[in-house]
Tab-separated table of C-alpha atoms and ligand atoms in Angstrom:
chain	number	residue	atom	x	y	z
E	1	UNK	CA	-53.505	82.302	53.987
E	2	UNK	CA	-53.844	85.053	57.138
E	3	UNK	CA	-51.200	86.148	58.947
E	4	UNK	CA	-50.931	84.548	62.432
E	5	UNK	CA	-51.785	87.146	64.905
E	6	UNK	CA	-51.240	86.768	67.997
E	7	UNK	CA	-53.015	90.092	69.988
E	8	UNK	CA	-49.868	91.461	71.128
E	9	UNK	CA	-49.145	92.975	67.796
E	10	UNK	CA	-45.988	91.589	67.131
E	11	UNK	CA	-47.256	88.729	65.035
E	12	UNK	CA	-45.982	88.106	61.147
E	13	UNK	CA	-42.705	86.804	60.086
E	14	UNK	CA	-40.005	89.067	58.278
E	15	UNK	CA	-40.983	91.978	60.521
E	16	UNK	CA	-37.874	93.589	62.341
E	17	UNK	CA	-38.410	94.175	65.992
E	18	UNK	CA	-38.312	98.009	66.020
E	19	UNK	CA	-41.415	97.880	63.478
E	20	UNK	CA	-43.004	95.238	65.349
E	21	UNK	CA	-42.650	97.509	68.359
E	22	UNK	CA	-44.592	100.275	66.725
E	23	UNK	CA	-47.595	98.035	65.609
E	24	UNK	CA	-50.352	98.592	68.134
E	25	UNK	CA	-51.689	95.259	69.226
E	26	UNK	CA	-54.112	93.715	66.430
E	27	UNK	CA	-56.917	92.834	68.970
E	28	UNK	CA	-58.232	93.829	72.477
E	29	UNK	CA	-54.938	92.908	74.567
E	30	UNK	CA	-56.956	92.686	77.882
E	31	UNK	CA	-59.637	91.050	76.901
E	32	UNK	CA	-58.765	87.367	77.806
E	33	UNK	CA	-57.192	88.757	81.212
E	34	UNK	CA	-61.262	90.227	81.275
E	35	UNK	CA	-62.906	86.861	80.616
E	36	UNK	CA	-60.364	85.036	83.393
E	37	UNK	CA	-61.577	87.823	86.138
E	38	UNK	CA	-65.210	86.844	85.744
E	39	UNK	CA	-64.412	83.934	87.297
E	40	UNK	CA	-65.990	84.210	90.617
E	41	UNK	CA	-64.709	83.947	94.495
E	42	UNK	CA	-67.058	80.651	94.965
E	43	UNK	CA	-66.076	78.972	91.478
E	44	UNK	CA	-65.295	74.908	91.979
E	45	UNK	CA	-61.553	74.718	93.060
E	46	UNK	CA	-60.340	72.759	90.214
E	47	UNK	CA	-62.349	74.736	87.502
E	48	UNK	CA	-60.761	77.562	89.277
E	49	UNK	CA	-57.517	76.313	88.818
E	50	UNK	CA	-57.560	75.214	85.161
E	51	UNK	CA	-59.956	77.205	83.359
E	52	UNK	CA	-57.340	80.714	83.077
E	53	UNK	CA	-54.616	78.250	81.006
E	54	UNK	CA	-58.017	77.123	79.182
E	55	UNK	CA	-58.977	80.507	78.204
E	56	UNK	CA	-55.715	81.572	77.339
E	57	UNK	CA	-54.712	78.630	74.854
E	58	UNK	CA	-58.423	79.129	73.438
E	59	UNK	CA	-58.206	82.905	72.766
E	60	UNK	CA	-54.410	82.740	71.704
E	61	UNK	CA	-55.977	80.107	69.017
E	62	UNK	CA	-58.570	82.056	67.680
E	63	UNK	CA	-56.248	84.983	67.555
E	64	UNK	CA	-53.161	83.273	66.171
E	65	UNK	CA	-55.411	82.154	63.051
E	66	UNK	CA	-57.851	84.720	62.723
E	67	UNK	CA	-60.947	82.920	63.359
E	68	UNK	CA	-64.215	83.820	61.371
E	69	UNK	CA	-67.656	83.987	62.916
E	70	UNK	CA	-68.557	81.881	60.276
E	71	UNK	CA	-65.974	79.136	61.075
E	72	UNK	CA	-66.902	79.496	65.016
E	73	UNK	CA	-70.529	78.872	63.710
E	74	UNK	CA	-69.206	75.888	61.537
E	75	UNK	CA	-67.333	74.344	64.697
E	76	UNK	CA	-70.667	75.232	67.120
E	77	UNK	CA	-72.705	73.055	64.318
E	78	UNK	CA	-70.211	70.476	64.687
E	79	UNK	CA	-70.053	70.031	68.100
E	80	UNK	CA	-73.894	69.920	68.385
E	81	UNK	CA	-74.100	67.026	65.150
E	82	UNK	CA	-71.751	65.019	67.504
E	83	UNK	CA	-73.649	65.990	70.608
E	84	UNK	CA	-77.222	64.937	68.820
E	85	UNK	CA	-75.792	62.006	67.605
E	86	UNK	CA	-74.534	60.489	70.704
E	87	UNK	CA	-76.587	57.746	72.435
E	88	UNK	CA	-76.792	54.763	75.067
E	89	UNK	CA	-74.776	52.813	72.117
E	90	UNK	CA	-72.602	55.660	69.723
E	91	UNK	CA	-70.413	57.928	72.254
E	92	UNK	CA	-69.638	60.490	69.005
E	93	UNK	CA	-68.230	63.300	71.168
E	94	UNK	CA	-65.448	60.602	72.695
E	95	UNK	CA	-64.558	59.459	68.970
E	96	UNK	CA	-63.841	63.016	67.880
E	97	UNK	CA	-61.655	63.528	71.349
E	98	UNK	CA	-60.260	59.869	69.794
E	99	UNK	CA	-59.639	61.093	66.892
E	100	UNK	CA	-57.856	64.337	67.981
E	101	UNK	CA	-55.937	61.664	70.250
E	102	UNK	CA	-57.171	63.805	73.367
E	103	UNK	CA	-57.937	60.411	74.955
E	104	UNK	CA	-54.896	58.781	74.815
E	105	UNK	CA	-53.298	62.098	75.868
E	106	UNK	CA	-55.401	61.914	78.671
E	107	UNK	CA	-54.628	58.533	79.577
E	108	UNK	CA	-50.730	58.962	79.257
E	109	UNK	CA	-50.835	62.111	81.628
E	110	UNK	CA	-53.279	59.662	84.200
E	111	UNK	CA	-51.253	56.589	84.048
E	112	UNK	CA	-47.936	58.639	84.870
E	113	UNK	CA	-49.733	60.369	87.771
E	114	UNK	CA	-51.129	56.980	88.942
E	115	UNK	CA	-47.305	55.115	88.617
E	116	UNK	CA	-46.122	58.228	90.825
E	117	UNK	CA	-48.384	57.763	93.411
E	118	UNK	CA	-48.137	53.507	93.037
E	119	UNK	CA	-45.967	51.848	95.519
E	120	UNK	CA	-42.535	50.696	93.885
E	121	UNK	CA	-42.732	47.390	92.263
E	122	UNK	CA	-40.884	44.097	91.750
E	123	UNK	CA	-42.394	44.044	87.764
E	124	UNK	CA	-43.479	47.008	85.630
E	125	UNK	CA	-47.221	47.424	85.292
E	126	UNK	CA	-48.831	46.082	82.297
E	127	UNK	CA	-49.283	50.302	80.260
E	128	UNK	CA	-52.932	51.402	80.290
E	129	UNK	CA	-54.222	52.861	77.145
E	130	UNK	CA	-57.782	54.119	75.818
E	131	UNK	CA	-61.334	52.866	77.232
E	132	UNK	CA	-62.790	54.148	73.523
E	133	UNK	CA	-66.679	54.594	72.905
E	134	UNK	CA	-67.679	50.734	72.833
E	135	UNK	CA	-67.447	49.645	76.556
E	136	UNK	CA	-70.601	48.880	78.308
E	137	UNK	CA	-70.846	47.796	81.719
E	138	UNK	CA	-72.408	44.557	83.135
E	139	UNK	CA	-70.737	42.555	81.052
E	140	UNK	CA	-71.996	38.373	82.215
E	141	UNK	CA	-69.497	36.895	84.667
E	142	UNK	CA	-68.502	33.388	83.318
E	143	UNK	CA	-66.391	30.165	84.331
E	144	UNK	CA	-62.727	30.348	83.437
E	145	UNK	CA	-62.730	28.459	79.962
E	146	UNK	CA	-66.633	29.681	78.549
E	147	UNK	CA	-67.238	31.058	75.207
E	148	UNK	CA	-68.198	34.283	74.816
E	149	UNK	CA	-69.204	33.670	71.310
E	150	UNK	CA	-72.992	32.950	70.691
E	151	UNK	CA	-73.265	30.487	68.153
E	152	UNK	CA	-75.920	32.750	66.137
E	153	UNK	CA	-73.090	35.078	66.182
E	154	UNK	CA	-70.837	32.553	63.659
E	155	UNK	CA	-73.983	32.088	61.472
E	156	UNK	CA	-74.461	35.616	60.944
E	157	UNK	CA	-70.633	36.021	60.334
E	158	UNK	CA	-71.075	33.848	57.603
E	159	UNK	CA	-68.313	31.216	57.941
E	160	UNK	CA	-65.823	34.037	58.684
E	161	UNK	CA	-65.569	33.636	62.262
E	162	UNK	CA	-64.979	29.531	61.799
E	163	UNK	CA	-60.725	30.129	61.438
E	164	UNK	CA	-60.579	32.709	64.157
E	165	UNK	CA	-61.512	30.992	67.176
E	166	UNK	CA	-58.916	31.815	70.326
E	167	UNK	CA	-58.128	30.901	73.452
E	168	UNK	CA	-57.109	33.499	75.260
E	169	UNK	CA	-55.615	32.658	78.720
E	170	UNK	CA	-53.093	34.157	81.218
E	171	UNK	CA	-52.891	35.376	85.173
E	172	UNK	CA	-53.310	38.673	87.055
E	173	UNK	CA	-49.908	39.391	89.199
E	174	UNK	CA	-48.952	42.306	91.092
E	175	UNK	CA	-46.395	44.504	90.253
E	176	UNK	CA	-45.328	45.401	93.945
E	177	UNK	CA	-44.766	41.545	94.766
E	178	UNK	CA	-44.848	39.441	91.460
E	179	UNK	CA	-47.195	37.185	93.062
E	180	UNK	CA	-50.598	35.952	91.309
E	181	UNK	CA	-53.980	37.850	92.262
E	182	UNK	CA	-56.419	35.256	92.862
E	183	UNK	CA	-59.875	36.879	92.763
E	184	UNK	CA	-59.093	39.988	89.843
E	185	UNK	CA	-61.576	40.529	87.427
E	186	UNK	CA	-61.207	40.367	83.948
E	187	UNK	CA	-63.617	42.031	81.761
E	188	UNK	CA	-62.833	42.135	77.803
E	189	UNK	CA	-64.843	43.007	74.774
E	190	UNK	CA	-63.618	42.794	70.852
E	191	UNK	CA	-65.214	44.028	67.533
E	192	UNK	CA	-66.500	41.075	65.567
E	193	UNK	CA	-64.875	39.382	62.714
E	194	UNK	CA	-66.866	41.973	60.681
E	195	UNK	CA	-65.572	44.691	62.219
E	196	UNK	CA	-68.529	45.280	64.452
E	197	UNK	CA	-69.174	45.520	67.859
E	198	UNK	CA	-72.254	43.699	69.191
E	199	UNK	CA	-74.373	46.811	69.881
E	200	UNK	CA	-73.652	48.080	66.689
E	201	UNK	CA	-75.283	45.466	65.092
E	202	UNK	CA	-78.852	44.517	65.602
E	203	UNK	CA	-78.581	40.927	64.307
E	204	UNK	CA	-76.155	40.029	66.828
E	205	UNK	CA	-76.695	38.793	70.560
E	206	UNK	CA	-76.921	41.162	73.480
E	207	UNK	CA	-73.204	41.083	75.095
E	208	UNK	CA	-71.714	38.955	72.459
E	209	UNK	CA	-68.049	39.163	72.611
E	210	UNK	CA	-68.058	40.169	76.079
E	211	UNK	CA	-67.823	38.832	79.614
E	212	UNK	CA	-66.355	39.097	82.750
E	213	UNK	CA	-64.137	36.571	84.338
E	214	UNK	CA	-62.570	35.864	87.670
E	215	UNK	CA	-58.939	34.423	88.079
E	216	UNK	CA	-58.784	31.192	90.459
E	217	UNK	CA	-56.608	30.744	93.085
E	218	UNK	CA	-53.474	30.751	90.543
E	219	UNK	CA	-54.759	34.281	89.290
E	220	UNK	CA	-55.617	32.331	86.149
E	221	UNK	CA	-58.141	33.009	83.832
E	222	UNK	CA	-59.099	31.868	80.368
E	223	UNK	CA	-62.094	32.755	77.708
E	224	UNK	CA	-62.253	31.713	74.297
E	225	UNK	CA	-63.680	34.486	71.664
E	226	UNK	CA	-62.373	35.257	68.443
E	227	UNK	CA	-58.885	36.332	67.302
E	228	UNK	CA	-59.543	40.389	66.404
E	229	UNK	CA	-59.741	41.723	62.759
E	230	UNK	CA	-58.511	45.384	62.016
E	231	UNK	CA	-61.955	47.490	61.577
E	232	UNK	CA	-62.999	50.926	61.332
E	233	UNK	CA	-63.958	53.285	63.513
E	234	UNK	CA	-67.603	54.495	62.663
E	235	UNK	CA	-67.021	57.527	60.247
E	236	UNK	CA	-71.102	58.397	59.039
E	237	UNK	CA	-71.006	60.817	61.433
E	238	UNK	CA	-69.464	64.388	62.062
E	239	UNK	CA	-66.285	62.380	63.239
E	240	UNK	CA	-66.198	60.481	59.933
E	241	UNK	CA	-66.111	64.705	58.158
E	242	UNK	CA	-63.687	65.142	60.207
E	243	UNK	CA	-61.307	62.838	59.573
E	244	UNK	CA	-62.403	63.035	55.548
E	245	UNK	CA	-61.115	66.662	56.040
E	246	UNK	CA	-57.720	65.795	57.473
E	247	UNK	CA	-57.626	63.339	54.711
E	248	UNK	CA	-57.200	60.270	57.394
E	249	UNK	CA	-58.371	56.276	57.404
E	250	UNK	CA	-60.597	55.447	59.783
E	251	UNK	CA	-59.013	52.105	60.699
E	252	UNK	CA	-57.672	50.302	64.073
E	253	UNK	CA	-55.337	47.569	64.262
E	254	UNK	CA	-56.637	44.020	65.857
E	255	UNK	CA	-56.910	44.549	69.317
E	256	UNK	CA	-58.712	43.070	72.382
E	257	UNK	CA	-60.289	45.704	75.590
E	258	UNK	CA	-59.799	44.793	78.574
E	259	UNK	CA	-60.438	46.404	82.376
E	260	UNK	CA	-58.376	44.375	84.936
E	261	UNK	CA	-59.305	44.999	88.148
E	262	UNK	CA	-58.309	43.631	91.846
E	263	UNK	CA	-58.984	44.722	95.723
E	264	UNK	CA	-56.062	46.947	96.604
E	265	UNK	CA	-54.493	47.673	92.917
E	266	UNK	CA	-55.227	50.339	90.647
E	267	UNK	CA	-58.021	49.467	87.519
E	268	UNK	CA	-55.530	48.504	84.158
E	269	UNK	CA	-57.977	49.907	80.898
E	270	UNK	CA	-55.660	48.649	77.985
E	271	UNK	CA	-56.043	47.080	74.728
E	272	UNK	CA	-53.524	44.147	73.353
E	273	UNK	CA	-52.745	44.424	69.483
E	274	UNK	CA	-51.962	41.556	66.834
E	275	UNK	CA	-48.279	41.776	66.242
E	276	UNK	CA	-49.049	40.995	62.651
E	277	UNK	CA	-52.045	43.034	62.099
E	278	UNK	CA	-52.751	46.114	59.666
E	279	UNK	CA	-52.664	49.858	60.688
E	280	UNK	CA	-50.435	48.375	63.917
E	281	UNK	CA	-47.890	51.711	63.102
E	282	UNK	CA	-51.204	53.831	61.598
E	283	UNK	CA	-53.805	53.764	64.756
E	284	UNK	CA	-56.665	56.214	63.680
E	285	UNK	CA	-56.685	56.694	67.430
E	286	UNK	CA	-53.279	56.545	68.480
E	287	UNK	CA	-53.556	54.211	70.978
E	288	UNK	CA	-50.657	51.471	70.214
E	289	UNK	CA	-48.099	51.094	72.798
E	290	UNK	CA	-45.052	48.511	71.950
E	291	UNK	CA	-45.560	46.497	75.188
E	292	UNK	CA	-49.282	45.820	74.399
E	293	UNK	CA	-48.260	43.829	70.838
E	294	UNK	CA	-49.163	40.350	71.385
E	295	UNK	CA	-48.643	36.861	69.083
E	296	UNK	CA	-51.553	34.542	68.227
E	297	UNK	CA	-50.375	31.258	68.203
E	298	UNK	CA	-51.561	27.784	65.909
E	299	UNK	CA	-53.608	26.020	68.230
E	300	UNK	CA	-52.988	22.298	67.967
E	301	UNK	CA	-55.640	19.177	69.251
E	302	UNK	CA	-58.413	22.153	70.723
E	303	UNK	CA	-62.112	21.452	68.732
E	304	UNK	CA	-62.962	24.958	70.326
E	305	UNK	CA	-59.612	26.997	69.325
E	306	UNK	CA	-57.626	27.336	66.052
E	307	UNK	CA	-55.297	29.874	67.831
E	308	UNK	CA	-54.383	30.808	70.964
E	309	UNK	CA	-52.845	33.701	73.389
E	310	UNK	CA	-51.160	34.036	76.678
E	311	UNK	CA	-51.044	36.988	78.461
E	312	UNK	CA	-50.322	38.121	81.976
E	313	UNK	CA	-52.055	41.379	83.406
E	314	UNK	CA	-49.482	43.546	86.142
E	315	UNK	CA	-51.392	45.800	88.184
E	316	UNK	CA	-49.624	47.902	90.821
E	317	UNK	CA	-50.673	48.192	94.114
E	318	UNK	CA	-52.417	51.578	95.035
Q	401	BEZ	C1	-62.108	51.096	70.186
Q	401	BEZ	O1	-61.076	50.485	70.149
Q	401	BEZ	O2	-63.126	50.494	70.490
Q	401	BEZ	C2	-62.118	52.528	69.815
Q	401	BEZ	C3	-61.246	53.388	70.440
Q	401	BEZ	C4	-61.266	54.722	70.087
Q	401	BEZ	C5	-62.156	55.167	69.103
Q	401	BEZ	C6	-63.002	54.285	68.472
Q	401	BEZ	C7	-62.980	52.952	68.823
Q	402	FE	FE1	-61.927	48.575	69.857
């Protein structure tokens, strides 16, 4: 293994300081201070802003462990695999920020900034956490109380699907009065009980496991579905090597996606997880957060349910 080097020439362990002192630096010491002043007069203000602590934490990196031209070459390679790969229905560039747990990085740092600037409220908000790669838009907009289960869909799940049917039901409050939002939408979307989501299987329906619904005049809204099964995230792709070289699983706990949205509240993306599921303290993509566990219930005297789960959504007000 290299030394760490860090371009200042006092890098290595066990060195005293006076020796350090005499070292001259390893590599260029202005040269990131070089790259930074490129930056031109008429650069976008926010690039402007972030791109010198980019540049620095990227140089310091390559410096601190030596990096090859033939590893930059491997990572270019990499990030062009996931780049070629990525379509309308695989988003392979967001799994490998997923699996680096950029996203949910990302969304702790925005839901912090977004509780800051939310006015103060009567009930905490219901936590965000990550979108993830399988979220399409234009999800159908059902009745309170439809399926979102195509009955080809059970066939094709051979039987499996049969004990997991679920209600799952709740309201839409705000957390600045702790009233019900009539009028919120609730979209959700779940993996299949074989660990699929719809478009990444060509035998199931268009949309299936996914809908839109709009709470009544209660803020109530209901949908039955499927109660979630752990699965894995895709890994026959360059996000899949990478994870085989960090020797991780692939796998996500049971969870349902939801976007929860109403007129004058800020958008909730979150997930709820089975209480009881696998991988619930092992997310491949970090995204667990206690207040998001959830129990499935025994559903009793419902032809259309075997379990069921209640739910409320808090959104603050902007
Ligand atoms: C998901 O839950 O759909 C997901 C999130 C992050 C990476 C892969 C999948
Ligand atoms: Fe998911």
């Amino acid at each position: 293994m290299s030394k760490s080097n860090n371009g200042s020439g006092n890098g290595g362990k066990g060195i005293d300081d006076s020796k350090q002192q005499q070292q001259p630096p390893a590599y260029d010491p202005n040269f990131t201070a070089q790259v930074i002043a490129a930056t031109g007069p008429e650069a976008h203000p926010r690039m402007a802003e972030i791109m010198p602590s980019l540049l620095h934490h990227l140089h310091d990196f390559a410096r601190e462990v030596n990096l090859t031209a033939a590893e930059w070459a491997a990572a270019v390679d990499f990030l062009n695999a996931a780049g070629k790969m990525s379509s309308e229905t695989r988003n392979e560039t967001a799994l490998i920020c997923d699996i680096l747990g950029l996203e949910s990085l990302v969304d702790e740092i925005t839901s912090k900034l977004l509780i800051h600037a939310a006015k103060d409220g009567a009930a905490p908000a219901t936590p965000s956490t990550v979108l993830g790669p399988f979220y399409r838009t234009d999800a159908p907009i059902l009745p309170n109380g439809s399926s979102i289960v195509s009955a080809d869909a059970y066939k094709l799940w051979a039987g499996k699907g049969n004990d997991m049917t679920c209600l799952v039901s709740g309201r839409v409050l705000s957390a600045t009065t702790g009233d019900p939002l009539p009028g919120a939408m609730v979209d959700l979307w779940l993996a299949g009980p074989d660990g699929l989501y719809e478009q990444q299987s060509v035998a199931v329906p268009d949309m299936n496991l996914r809908g839109r619904f709009q709470t009544d005049a209660e803020g109530h809204y209901s949908v039955y579905c499927v109660r979630p099964t752990p699965y894995g995230i895709p890994d026959d792709g360059p996000g899949g090597a990478l994870l085989n070289m960090l020797d991780r699983h692939p796998w996500r706990p049971a969870h349902i996606h939801f976007i929860v949205s109403a007129p004058g509240h800020n958008t909730l993306t979150t997930q709820v997880f089975d209480r009881e599921g696998e991988w619930i303290k092992n997310d491949s993509v970090f995204a667990v957060k206690e207040e998001l566990l959830v129990d499935f219930v025994a559903r009793e005297g419902d032809d259309k349910a075997k379990w069921s789960l209640n739910y409320d959504f808090v959104l603050p007000e902007v």
